[in-house]
């Protein structure tokens, strides 16, 4: 089960915080795509397409797991990103500009 294995891996990577998360916590990862609207105060505002099983298309602000992820992002840039969801909280764990065809 691919999803189960990925969940275990992510739990391991996130394990350096305060209290260890019990195995019962529900952590999932969703992949989205959209356009960068703004980058401000460690967050990125994205006009994103619908993310099946997660949320409809909308413009919203995301926190990022590492502030370095915001480097190189520019307003108007089309991006693909991965959102890690743990219980009610979510954070972008990776974000990259899309390749543009000439
Ligand atoms: Cu959204």
XYZ file of C-alpha atoms and ligand atoms in Angstrom:
103
model
C 0.000 0.000 0.000
C 1.812 3.007 -1.321
C -0.106 5.605 0.691
C 0.550 3.793 3.950
C 4.282 3.655 3.285
C 4.422 7.355 2.431
C 2.573 8.181 5.616
C 5.080 6.253 7.679
C 7.963 8.028 5.990
C 6.482 11.462 6.616
C 5.801 10.617 10.229
C 9.434 9.690 10.633
C 10.640 12.929 9.081
C 8.372 14.993 11.304
C 9.412 13.143 14.410
C 11.885 15.698 15.770
C 9.191 17.879 17.368
C 8.072 17.878 20.975
C 5.716 15.013 21.577
C 5.827 12.072 19.189
C 2.620 11.710 17.215
C 0.714 8.522 17.876
C 0.295 6.210 14.925
C -3.395 6.980 14.951
C -2.909 10.565 13.684
C -4.253 10.958 10.190
C -1.657 12.441 7.898
C -2.245 12.707 4.188
C -0.555 14.477 1.293
C -2.385 16.193 -1.537
C -0.911 17.432 -4.790
C -2.108 20.744 -6.166
C -1.382 23.211 -8.926
C -1.998 26.900 -9.286
C -0.609 30.387 -9.680
C 1.350 32.318 -7.069
C -0.600 35.446 -6.106
C 1.628 36.700 -3.323
C 4.491 35.667 -1.083
C 4.438 37.355 2.305
C 5.638 36.688 5.839
C 6.613 33.085 5.331
C 3.411 32.158 3.549
C 2.420 31.827 -0.065
C -0.932 32.891 -1.476
C -1.948 30.580 -4.301
C -4.847 30.693 -6.736
C -5.081 26.925 -6.939
C -7.086 24.497 -9.036
C -9.436 22.030 -7.400
C -7.608 19.380 -5.413
C -9.711 16.211 -5.647
C -10.672 14.892 -2.233
C -9.285 17.945 -0.464
C -10.739 21.264 -1.584
C -12.280 23.168 -4.449
C -10.466 25.719 -6.562
C -9.814 28.914 -4.605
C -7.257 31.525 -3.691
C -5.787 30.852 -0.288
C -2.709 31.262 1.850
C -0.498 28.310 2.745
C 2.171 27.994 5.368
C 5.340 26.210 4.313
C 7.286 23.544 6.108
C 10.585 25.291 5.391
C 10.869 29.045 4.609
C 13.516 28.154 2.012
C 10.703 26.740 -0.124
C 9.615 30.316 -0.816
C 12.911 31.306 -2.385
C 12.606 31.839 -6.102
C 8.833 32.017 -6.095
C 7.461 34.993 -7.973
C 4.007 36.458 -8.350
C 2.350 35.044 -11.454
C 4.434 31.883 -11.451
C 2.570 28.656 -12.178
C 3.478 26.056 -9.604
C 2.854 22.510 -8.513
C 2.914 21.786 -4.807
C 2.358 19.132 -2.194
C 0.302 19.866 0.909
C 0.757 17.753 3.986
C -2.397 17.528 6.060
C -2.290 16.438 9.671
C -5.624 16.536 11.469
C -6.985 20.044 10.803
C -3.621 21.637 10.017
C -1.892 21.680 6.674
C 1.413 22.912 5.327
C 3.182 22.937 1.979
C 6.062 20.477 2.017
C 7.238 21.106 -1.527
C 6.513 23.622 -4.276
C 8.061 23.996 -7.692
C 7.514 26.112 -10.783
C 5.900 24.261 -13.675
C 7.866 23.726 -16.808
C 6.619 26.107 -19.437
C 6.467 25.090 -23.048
C 7.924 27.778 -25.305
Cu -7.755 25.951 -0.971
